[in-house]
Coordinates of C-alpha atoms (C1' of nucleotides) in Angstrom, one line a residue:
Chain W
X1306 CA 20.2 1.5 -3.0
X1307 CA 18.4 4.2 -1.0
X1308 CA 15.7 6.0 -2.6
X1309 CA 16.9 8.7 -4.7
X1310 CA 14.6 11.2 -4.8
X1311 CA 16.0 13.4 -7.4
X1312 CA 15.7 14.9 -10.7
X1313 CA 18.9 12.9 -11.7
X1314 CA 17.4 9.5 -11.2
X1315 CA 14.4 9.8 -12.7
X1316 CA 15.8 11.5 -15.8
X1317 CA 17.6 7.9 -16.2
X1318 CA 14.6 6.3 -15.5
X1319 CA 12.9 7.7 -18.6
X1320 CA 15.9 7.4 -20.9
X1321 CA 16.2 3.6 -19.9
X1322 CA 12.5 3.2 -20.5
X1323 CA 13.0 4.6 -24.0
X1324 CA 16.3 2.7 -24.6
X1325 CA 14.3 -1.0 -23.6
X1326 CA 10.9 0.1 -25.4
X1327 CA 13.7 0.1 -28.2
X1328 CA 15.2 -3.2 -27.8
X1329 CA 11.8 -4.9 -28.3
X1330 CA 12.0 -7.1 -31.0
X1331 CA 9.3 -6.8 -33.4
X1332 CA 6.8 -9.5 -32.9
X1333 CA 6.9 -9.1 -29.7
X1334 CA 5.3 -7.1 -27.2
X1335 CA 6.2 -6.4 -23.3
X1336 CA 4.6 -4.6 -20.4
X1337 CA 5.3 -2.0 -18.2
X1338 CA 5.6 -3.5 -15.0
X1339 CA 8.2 -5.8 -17.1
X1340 CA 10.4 -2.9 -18.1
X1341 CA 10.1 -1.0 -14.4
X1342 CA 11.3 -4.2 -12.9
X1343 CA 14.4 -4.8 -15.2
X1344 CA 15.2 -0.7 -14.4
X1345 CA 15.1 -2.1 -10.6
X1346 CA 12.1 -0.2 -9.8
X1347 CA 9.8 -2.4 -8.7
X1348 CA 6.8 -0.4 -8.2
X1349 CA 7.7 2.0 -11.0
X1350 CA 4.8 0.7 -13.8
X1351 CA 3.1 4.2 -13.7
X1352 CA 6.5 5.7 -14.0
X1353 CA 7.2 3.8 -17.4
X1354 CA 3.7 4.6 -18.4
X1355 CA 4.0 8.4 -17.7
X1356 CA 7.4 7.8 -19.6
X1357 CA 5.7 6.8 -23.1
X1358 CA 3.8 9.3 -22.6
X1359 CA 6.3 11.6 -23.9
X1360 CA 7.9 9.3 -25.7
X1361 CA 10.2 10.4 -28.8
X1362 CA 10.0 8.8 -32.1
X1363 CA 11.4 5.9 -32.6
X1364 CA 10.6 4.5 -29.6
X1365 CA 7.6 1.6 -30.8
X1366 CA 5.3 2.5 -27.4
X1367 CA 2.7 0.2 -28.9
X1368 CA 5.0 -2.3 -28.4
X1369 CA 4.0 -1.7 -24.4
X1370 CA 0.8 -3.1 -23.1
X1371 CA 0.1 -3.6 -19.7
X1372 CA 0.6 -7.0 -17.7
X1373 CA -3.2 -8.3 -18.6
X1374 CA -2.2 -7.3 -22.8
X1375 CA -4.7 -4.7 -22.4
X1376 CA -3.4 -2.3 -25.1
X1377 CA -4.5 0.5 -22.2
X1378 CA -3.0 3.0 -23.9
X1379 CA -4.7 3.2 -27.6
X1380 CA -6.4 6.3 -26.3
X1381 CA -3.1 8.2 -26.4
X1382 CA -3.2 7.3 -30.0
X1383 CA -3.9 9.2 -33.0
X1384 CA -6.0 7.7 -34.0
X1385 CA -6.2 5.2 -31.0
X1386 CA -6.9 2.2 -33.7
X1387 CA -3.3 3.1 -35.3
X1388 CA -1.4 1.1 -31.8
X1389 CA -3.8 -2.0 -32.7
X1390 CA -2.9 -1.6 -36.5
X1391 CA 0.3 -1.2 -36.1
X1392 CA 0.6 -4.8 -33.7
X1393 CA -1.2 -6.4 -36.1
X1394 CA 1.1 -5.1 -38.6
X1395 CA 3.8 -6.8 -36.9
X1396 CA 2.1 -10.0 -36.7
X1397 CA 0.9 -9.3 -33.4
X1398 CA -3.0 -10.3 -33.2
X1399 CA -5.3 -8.0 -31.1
X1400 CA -8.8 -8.9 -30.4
X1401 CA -11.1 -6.7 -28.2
X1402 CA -8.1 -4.5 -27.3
X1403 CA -6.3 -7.3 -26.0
X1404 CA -3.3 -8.9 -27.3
X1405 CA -4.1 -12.8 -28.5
X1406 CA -1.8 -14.9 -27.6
X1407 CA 0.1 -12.7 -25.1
X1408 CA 2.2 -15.4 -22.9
X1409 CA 4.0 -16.3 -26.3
X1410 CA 4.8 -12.7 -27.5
X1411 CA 5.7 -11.3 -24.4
X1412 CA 9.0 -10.5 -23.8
X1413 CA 10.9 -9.9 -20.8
X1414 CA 13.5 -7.9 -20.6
X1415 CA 15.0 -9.2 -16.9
X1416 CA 14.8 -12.9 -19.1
X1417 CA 15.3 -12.6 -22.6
X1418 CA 18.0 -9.3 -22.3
X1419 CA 21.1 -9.9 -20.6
X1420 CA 22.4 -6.7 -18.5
Chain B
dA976 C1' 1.1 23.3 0.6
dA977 C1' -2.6 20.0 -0.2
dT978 C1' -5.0 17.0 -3.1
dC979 C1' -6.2 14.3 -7.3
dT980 C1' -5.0 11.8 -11.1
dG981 C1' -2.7 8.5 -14.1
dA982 C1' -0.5 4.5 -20.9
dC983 C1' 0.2 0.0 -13.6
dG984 C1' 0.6 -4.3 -10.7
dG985 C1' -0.5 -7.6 -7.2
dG986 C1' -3.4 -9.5 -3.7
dC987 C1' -7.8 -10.9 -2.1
dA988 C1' -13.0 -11.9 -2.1
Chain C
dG857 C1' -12.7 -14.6 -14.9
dT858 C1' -14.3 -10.1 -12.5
dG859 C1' -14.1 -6.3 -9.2
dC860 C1' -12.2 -3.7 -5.4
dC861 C1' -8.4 -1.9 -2.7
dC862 C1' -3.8 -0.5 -1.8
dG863 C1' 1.0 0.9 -2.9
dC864 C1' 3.9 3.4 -5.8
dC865 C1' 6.0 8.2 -7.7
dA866 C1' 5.8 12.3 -10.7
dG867 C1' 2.8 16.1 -12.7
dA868 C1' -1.0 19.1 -12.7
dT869 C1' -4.4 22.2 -10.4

DNA sequence: AATCTGACGGGCA
DNA sequence: GTGCCCGCCAGAT
């Protein structure tokens, strides 16, 4: 596919990133580079990232970390704690900002989600 | 129109 | 493990 460089495409993009951030099970906890490479976009991390951040409720965005389980974006948190609380709510355990444990509880969508 | 930034990722020293 | 650089694309100024 040739790049598509218009408003169409990237109008998908975000609604798939909102449908996948949906379709993580809770537990669990993915990143963004994960979910731009199961849209196809290789490259497109910062593209999911800018996604979340106009996220609409019900989409679990603290569910997203980035590939190191840095939970990068607490900051866009109110209160930036709340994305840690709500992990460890879920079972999820976060030390220092980073998520313990992250090889078991990530989850791929390309792997684990059948297209 | 040009430039900088950003909730990123991978490669390399 | 840590730090730096580059690529990537859409917004903001």
């Amino acid at each position: 596919m040739a790049r598509i460089k218009n408003r169409h495409f990237t109008d998908n993009f975000f609604q798939n990133v909102y449908e996948v951030a949906k379709l993580i099970p809770k537990g669990r906890v993915t990143s963004y580079g994960a979910i731009a490479n199961y849209l196809g976009v290789r490259s497109g991390a910062r593209m999911v990232g800018w996604a979340m951040h106009g996220c609409p409720r019900g989409v679990p965005a603290h569910r997203v970390v980035n590939s190191a389980g840095l939970l990068t974006g607490k900051h866009h948190f109110k209160p930036p704690v709340s994305m840690q609380k709500a992990l460890e709510r879920e079972g999820i355990k976060v030390k220092n900002d980073r998520v313990v444990d992250f090889d078991k509880v990530f989850w791929d969508p390309s792997r684990e989600l059948l297209p």
